[in-house]
Tab-separated table of N, CA and C in Angstrom:
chain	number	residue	atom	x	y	z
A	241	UNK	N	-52.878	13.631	-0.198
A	241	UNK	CA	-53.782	14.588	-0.829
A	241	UNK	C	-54.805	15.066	0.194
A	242	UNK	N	-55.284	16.209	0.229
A	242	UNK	CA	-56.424	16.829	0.797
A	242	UNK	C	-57.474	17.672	0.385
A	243	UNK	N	-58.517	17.629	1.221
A	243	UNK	CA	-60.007	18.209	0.324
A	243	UNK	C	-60.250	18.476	-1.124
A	244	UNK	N	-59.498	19.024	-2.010
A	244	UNK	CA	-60.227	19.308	-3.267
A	244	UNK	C	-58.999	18.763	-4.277
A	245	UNK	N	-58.107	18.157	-3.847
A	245	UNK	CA	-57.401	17.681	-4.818
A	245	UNK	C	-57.703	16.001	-4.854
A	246	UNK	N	-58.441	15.607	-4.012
A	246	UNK	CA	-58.820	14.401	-4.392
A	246	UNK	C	-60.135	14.063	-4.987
A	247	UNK	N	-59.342	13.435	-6.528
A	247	UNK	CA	-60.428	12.940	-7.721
A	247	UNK	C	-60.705	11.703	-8.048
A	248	UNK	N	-60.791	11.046	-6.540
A	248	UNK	CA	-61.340	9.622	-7.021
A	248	UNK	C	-62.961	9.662	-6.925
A	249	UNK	N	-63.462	8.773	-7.810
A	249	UNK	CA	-65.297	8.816	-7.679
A	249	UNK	C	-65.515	8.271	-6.118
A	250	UNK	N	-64.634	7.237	-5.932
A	250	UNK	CA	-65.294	6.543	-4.638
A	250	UNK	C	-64.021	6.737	-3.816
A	251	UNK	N	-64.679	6.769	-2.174
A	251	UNK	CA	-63.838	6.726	-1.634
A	251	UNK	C	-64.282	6.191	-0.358
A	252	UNK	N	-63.850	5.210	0.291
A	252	UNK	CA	-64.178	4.629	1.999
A	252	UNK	C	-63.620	5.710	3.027
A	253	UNK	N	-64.753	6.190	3.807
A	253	UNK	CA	-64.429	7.254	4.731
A	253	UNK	C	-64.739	6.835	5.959
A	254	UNK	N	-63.490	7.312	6.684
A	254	UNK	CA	-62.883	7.183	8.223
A	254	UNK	C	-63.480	8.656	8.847
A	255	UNK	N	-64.575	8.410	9.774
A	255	UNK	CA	-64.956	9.490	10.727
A	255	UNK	C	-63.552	10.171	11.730
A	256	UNK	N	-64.020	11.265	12.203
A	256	UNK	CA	-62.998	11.758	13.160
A	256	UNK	C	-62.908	10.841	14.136
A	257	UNK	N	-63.784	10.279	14.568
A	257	UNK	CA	-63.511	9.580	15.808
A	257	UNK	C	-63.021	8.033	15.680
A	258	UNK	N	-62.710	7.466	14.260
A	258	UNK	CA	-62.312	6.331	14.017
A	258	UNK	C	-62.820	5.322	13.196
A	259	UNK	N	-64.449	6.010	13.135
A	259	UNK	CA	-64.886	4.810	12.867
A	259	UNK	C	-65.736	4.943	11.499
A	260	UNK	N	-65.949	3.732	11.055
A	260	UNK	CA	-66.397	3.242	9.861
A	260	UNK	C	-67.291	4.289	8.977
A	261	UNK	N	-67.748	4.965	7.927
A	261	UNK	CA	-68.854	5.481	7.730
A	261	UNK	C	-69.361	5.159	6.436
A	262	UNK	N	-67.989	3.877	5.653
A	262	UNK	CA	-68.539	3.596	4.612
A	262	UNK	C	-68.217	4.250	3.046
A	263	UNK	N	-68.674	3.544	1.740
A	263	UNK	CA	-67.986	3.811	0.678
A	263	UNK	C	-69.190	4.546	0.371
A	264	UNK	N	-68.306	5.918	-0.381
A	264	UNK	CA	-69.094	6.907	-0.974
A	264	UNK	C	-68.190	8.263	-2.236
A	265	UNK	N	-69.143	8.732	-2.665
A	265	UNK	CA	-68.238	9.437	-3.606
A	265	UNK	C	-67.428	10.600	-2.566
A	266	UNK	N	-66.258	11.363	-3.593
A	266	UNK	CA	-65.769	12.022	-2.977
A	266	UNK	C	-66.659	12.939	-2.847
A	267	UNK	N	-67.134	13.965	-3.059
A	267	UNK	CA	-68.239	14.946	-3.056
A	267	UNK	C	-68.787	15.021	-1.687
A	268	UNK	N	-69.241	13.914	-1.587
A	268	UNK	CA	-69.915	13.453	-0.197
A	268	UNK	C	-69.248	13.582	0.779
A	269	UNK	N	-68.131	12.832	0.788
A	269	UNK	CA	-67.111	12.687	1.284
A	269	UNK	C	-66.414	14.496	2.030
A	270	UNK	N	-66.402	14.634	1.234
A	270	UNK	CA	-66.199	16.296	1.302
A	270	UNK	C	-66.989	17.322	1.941
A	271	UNK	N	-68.303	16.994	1.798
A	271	UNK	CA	-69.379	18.037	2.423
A	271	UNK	C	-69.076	17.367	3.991
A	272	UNK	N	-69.154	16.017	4.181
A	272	UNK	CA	-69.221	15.689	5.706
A	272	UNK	C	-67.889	16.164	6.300
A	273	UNK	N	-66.635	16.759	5.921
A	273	UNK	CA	-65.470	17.037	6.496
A	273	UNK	C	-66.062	18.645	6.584
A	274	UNK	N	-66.559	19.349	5.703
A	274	UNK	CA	-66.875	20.674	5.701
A	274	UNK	C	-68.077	20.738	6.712
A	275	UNK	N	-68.872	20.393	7.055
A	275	UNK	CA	-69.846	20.068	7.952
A	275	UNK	C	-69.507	19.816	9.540
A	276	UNK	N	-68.043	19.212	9.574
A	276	UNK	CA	-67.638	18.976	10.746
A	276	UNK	C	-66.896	19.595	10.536
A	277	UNK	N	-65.998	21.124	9.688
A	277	UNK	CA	-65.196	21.901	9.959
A	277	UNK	C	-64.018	21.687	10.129
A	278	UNK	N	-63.391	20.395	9.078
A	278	UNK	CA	-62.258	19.752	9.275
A	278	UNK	C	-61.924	19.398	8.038
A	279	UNK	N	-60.859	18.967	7.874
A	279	UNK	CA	-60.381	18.802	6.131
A	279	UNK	C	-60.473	16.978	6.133
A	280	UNK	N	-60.342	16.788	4.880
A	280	UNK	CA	-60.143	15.446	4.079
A	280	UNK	C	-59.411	15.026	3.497
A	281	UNK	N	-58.437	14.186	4.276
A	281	UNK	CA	-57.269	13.802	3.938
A	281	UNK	C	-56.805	12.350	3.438
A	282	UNK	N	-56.728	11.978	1.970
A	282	UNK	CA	-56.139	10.302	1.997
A	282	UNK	C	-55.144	9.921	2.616
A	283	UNK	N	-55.347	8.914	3.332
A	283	UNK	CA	-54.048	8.513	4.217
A	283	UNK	C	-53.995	7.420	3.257
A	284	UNK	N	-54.729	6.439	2.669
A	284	UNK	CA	-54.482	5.176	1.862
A	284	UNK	C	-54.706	5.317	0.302
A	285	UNK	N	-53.433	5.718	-0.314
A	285	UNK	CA	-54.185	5.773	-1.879
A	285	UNK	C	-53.989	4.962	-2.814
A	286	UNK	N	-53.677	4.077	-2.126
A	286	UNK	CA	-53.284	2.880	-3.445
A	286	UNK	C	-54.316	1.600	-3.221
A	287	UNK	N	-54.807	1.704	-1.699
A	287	UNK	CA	-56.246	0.863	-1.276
A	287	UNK	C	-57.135	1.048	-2.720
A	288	UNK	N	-58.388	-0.224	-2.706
A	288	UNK	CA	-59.536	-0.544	-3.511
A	288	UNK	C	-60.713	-0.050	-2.592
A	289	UNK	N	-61.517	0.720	-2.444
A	289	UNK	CA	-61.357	2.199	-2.670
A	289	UNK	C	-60.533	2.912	-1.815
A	290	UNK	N	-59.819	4.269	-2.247
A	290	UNK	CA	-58.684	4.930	-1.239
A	290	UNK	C	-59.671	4.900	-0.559
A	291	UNK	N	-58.494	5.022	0.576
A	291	UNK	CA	-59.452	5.392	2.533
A	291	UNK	C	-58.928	6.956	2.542
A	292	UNK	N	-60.251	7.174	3.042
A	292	UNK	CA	-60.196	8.966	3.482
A	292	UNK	C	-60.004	9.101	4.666
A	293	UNK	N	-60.256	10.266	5.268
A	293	UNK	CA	-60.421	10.391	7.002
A	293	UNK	C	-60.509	11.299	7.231
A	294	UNK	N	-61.382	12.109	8.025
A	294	UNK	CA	-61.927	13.300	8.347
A	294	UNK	C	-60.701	13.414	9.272
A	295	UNK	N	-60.032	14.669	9.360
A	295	UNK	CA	-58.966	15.142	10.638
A	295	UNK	C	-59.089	15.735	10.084
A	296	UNK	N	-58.286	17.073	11.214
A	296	UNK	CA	-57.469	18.431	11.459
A	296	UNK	C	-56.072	18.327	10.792
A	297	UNK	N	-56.215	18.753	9.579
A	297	UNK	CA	-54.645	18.408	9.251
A	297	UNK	C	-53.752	19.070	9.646
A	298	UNK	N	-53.844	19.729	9.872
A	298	UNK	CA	-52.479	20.958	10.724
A	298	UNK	C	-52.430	20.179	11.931
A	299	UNK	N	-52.964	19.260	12.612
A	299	UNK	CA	-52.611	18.430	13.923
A	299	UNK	C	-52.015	17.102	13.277
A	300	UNK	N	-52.485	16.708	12.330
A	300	UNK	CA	-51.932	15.503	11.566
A	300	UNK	C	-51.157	15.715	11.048
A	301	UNK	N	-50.380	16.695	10.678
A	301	UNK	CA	-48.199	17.248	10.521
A	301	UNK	C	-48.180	17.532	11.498
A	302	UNK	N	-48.519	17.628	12.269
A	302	UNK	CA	-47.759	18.404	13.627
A	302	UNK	C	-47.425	17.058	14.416
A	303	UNK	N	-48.520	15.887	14.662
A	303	UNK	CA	-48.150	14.617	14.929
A	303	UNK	C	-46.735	14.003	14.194
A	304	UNK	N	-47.068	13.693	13.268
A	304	UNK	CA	-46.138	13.328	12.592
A	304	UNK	C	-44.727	13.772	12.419
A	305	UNK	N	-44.757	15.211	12.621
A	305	UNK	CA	-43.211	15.450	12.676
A	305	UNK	C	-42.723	15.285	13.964
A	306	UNK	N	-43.475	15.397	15.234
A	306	UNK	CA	-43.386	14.816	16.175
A	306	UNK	C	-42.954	13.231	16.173
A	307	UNK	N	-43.651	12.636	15.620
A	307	UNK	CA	-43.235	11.536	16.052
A	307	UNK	C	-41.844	11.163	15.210
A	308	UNK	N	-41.807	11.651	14.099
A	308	UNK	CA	-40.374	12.109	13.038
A	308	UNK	C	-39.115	12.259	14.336
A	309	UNK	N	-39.575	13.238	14.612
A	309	UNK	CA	-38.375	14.088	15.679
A	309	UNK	C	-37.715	13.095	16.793
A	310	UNK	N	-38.895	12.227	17.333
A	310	UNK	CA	-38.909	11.617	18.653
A	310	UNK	C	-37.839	10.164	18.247
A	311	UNK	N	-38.423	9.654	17.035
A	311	UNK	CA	-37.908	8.802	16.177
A	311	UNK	C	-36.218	9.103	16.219
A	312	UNK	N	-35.553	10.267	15.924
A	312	UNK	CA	-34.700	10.604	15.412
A	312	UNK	C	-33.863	10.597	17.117
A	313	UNK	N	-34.168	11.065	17.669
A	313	UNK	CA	-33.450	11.207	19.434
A	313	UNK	C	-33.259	9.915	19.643
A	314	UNK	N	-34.217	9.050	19.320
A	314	UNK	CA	-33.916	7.320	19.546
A	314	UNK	C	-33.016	6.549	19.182
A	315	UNK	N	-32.216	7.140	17.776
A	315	UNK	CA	-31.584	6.793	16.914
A	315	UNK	C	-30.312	7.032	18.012
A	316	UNK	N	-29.120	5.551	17.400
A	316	UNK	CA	-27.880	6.113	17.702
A	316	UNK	C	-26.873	5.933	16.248
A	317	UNK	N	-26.122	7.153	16.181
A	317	UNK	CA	-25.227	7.398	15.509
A	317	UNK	C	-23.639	6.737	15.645
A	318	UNK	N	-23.325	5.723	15.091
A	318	UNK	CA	-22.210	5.338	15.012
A	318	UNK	C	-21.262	5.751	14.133
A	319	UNK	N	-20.037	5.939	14.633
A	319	UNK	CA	-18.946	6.593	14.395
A	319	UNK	C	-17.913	5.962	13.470
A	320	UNK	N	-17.497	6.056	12.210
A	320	UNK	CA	-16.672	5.041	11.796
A	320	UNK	C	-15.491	5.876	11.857
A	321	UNK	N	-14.333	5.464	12.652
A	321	UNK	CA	-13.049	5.988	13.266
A	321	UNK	C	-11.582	5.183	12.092
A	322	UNK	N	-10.696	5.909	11.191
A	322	UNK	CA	-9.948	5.609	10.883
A	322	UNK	C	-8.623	5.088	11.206
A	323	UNK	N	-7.523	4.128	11.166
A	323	UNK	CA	-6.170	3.930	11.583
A	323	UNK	C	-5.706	3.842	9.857
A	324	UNK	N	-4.635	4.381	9.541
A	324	UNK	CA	-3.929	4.537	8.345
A	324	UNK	C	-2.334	3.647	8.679
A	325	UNK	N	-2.638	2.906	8.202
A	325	UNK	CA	-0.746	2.558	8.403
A	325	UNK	C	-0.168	1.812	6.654
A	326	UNK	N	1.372	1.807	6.290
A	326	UNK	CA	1.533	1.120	5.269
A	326	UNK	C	2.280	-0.268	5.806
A	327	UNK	N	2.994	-0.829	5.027
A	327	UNK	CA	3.289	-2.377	4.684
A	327	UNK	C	4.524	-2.567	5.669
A	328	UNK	N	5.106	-1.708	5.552
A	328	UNK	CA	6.559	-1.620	6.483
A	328	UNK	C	7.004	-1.124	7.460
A	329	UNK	N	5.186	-0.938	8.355
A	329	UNK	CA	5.483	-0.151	9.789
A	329	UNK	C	6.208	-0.902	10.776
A	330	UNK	N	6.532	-0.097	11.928
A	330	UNK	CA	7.654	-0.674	13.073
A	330	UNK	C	6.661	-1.236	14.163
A	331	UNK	N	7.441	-1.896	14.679
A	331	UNK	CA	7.006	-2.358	15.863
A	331	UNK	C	6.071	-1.585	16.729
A	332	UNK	N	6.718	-0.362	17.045
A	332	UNK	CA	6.526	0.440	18.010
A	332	UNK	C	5.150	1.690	17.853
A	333	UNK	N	5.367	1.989	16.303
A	333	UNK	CA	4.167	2.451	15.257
A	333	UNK	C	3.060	1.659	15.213
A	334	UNK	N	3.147	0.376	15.179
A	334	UNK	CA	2.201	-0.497	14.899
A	334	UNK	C	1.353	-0.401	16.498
A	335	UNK	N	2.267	-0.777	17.175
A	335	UNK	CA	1.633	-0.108	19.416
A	335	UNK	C	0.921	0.941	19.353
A	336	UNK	N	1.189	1.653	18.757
A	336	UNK	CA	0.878	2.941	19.007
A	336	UNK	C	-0.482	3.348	17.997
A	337	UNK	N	-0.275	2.943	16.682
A	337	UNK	CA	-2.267	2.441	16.324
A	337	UNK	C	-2.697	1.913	17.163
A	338	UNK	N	-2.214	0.876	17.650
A	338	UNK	CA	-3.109	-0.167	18.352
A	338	UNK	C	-3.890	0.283	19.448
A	339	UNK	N	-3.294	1.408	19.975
A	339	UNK	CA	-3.795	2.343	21.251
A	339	UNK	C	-4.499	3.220	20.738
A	340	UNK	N	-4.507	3.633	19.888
A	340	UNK	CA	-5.599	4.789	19.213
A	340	UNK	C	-6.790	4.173	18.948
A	341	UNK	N	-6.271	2.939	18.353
A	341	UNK	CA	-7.568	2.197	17.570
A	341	UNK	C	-8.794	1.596	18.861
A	342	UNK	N	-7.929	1.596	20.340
A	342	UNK	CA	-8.592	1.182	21.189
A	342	UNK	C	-9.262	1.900	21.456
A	343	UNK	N	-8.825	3.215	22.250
A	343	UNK	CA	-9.079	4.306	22.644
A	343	UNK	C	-10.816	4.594	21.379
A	344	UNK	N	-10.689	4.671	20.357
A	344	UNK	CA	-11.745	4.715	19.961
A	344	UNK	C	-12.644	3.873	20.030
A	345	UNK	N	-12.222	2.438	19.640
A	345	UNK	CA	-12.858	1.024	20.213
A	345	UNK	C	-14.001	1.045	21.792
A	346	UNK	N	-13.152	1.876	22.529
A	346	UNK	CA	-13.271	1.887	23.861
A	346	UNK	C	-14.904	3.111	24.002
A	347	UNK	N	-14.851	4.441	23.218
A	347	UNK	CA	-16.138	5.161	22.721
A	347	UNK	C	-16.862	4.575	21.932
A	348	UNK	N	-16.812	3.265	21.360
A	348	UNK	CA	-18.050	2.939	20.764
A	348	UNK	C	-18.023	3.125	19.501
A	349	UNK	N	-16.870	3.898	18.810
A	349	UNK	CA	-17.028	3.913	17.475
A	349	UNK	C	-16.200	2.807	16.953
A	350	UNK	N	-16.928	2.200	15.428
A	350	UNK	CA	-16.275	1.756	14.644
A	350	UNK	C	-14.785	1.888	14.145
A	351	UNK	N	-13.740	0.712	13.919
A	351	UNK	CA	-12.379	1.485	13.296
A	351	UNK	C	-11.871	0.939	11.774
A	352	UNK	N	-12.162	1.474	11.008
A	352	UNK	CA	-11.547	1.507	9.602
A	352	UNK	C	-9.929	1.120	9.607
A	353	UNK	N	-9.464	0.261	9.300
A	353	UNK	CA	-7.658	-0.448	9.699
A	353	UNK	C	-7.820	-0.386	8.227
A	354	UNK	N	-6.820	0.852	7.541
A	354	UNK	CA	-6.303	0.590	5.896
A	354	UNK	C	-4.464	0.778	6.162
A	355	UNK	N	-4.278	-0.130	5.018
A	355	UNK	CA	-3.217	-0.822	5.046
A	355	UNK	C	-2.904	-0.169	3.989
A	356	UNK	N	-2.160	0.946	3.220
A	356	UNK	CA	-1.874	1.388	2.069
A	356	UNK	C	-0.470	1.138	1.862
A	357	UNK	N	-0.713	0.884	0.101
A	357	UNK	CA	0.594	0.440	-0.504
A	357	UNK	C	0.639	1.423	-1.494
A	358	UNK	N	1.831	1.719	-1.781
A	358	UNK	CA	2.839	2.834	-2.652
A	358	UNK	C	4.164	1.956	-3.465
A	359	UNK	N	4.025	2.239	-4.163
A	359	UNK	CA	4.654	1.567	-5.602
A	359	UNK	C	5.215	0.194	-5.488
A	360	UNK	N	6.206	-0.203	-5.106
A	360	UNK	CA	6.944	-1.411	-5.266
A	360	UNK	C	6.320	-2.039	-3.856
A	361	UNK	N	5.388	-1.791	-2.965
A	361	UNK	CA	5.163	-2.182	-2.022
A	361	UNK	C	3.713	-3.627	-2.348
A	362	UNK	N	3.202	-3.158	-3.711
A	362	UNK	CA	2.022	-3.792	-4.181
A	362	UNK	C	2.453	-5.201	-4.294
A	363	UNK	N	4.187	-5.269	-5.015
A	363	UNK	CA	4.397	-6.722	-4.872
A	363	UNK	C	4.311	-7.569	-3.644
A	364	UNK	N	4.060	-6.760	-2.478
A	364	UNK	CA	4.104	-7.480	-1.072
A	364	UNK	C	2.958	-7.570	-0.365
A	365	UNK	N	1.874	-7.692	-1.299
A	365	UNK	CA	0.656	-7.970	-0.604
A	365	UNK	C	0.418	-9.108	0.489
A	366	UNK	N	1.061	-10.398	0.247
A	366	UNK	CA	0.539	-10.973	0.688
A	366	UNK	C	1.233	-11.287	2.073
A	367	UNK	N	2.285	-10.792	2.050
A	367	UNK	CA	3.289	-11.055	3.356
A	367	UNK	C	2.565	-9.802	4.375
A	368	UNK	N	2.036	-8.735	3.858
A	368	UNK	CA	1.501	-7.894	4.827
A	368	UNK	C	0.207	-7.985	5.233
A	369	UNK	N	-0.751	-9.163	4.621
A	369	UNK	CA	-2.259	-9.301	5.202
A	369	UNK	C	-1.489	-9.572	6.827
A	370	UNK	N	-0.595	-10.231	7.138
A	370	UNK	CA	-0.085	-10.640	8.525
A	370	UNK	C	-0.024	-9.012	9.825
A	371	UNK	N	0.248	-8.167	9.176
A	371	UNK	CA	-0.196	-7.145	9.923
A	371	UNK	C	-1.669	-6.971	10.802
A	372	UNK	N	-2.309	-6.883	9.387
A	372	UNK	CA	-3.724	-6.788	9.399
A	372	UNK	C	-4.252	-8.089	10.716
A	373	UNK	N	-3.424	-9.004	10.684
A	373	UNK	CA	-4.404	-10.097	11.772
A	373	UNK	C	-3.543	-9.864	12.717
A	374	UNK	N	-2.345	-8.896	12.662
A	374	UNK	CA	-1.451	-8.846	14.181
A	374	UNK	C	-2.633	-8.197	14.831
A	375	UNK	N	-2.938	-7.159	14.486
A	375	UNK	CA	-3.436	-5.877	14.896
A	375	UNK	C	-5.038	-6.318	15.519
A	376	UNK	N	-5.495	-7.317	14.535
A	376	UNK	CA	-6.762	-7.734	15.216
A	376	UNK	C	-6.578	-8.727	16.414
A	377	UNK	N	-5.458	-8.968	16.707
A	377	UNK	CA	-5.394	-9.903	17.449
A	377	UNK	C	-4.906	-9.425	18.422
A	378	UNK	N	-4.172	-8.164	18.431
A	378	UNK	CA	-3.768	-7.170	19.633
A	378	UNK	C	-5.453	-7.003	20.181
A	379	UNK	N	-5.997	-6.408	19.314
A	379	UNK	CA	-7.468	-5.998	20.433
A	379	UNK	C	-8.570	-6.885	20.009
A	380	UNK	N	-8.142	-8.537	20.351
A	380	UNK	CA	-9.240	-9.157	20.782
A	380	UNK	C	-10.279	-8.967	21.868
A	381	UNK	N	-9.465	-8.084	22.935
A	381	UNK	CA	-9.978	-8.185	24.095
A	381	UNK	C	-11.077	-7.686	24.129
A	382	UNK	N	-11.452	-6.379	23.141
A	382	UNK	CA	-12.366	-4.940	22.962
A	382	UNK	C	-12.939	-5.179	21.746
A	383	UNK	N	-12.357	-6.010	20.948
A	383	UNK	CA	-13.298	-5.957	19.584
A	383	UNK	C	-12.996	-6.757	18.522
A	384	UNK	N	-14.257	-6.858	17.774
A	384	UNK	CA	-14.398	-8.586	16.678
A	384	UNK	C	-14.078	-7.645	15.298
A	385	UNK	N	-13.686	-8.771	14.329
A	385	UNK	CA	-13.704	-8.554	13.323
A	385	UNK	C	-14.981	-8.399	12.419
A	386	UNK	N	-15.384	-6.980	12.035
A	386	UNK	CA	-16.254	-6.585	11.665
A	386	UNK	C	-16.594	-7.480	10.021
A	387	UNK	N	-15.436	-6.999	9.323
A	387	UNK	CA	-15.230	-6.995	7.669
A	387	UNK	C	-13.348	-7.863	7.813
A	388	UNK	N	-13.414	-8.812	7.073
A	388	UNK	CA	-12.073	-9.698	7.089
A	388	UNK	C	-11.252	-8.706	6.572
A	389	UNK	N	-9.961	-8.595	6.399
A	389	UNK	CA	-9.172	-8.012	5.586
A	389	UNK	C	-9.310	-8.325	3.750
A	390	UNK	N	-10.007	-7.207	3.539
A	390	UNK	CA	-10.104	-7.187	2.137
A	390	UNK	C	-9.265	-6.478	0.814
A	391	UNK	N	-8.522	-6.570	0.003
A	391	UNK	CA	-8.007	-5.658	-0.808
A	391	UNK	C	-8.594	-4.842	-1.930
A	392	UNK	N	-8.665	-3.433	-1.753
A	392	UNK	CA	-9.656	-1.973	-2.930
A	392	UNK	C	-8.144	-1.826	-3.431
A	393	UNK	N	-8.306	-1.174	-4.362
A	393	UNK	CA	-7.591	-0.728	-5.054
A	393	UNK	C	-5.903	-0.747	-4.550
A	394	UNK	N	-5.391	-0.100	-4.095
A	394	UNK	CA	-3.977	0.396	-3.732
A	394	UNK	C	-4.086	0.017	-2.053
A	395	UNK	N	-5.083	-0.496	-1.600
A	395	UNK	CA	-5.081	-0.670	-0.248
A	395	UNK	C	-6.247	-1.799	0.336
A	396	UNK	N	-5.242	-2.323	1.610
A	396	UNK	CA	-6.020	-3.493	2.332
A	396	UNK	C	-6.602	-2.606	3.673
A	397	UNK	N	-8.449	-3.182	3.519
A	397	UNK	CA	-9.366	-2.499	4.363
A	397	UNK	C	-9.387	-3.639	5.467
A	398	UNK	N	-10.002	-3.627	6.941
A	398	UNK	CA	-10.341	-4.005	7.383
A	398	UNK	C	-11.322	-3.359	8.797
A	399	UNK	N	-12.270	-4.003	9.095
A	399	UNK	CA	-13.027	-3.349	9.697
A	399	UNK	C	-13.337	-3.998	11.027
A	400	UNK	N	-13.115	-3.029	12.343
A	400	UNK	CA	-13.144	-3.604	13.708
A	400	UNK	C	-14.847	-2.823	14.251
A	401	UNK	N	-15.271	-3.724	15.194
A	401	UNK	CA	-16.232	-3.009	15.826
A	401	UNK	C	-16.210	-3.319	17.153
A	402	UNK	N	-16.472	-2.895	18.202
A	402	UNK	CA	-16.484	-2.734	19.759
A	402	UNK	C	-17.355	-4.048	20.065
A	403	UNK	N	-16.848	-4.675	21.395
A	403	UNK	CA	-17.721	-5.726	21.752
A	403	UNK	C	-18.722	-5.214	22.772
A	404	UNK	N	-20.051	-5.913	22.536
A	404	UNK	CA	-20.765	-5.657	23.358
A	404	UNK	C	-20.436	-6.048	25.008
């Protein structure tokens, strides 16, 4: 809130320069921000009494989205990278995820390993979790088991992530 929308009786006010000036009504509060040609802004409103603070509010968003922005460049974005295979892949199919799944492994992104089953294949759940740990065990070298092999609906998930 700022200058005239704040209706608390009391309020503890923060000078421009930091420091203390003490509990007083808003009113007051208000003439000394107009006096120093600056607005009145609650930064604390759930405090016993809110804290005010004399600033420039157009510099106090402009900080802030700044530091928003700066925040955001810092950030890293991880990638969650898919491999699709079903219950009765080949040898050679199964190599050939395994190289994709690296290849992404290898950029840093995450890899999603779903195992999908299609009709009469559901009775063979359990002989095909063995895929699922071939495959993690092909790229021990590059990456841990994120998420164990789990079964959703019509399909077994499992989740790899890159080693540090």
């Amino acid at each position: 809130m700022i200058n005239g929308q704040i209706r608390d009786k009391e309020v503890r006010l923060i000078g421009e320069d930091g420091s203390q000036l003490g509990i007083m009504s808003a009113r007051e509060a208000q003439k000394k921000a107009d006096e120093a040609e600056l607005d009145l802004v609650k930064i604390s409103p759930k405090a016993k009494p809110p804290v005010c603070k004399i600033i420039n509010y157009g510099k106090y968003k402009y900080e802030l989205a700044r530091k928003e922005k700066e925040a955001k460049k810092k950030q890293k974005i991880v990638e969650v990278k898919e491999v699709r295979m079903s219950p009765n892949i080949d040898t050679n199919d199964l190599n050939t995820k395994i190289s994709h799944a690296r290849k992404f492994l290898s950029k840093g992104a995450r890899v999603k390993v779903t195992l999908r089953f299609r009709g009469r294949e559901l009775a063979h759940v359990n002989s095909s979790k063995g895929i699922l740990d071939d495959f993690a065990k092909a790229l021990d070298d590059v990456a841990t088991v994120d998420k164990r092999p789990k079964f959703e609906g019509r399909s077994m998930i499992m989740f790899l992530a890159p080693k540090n």
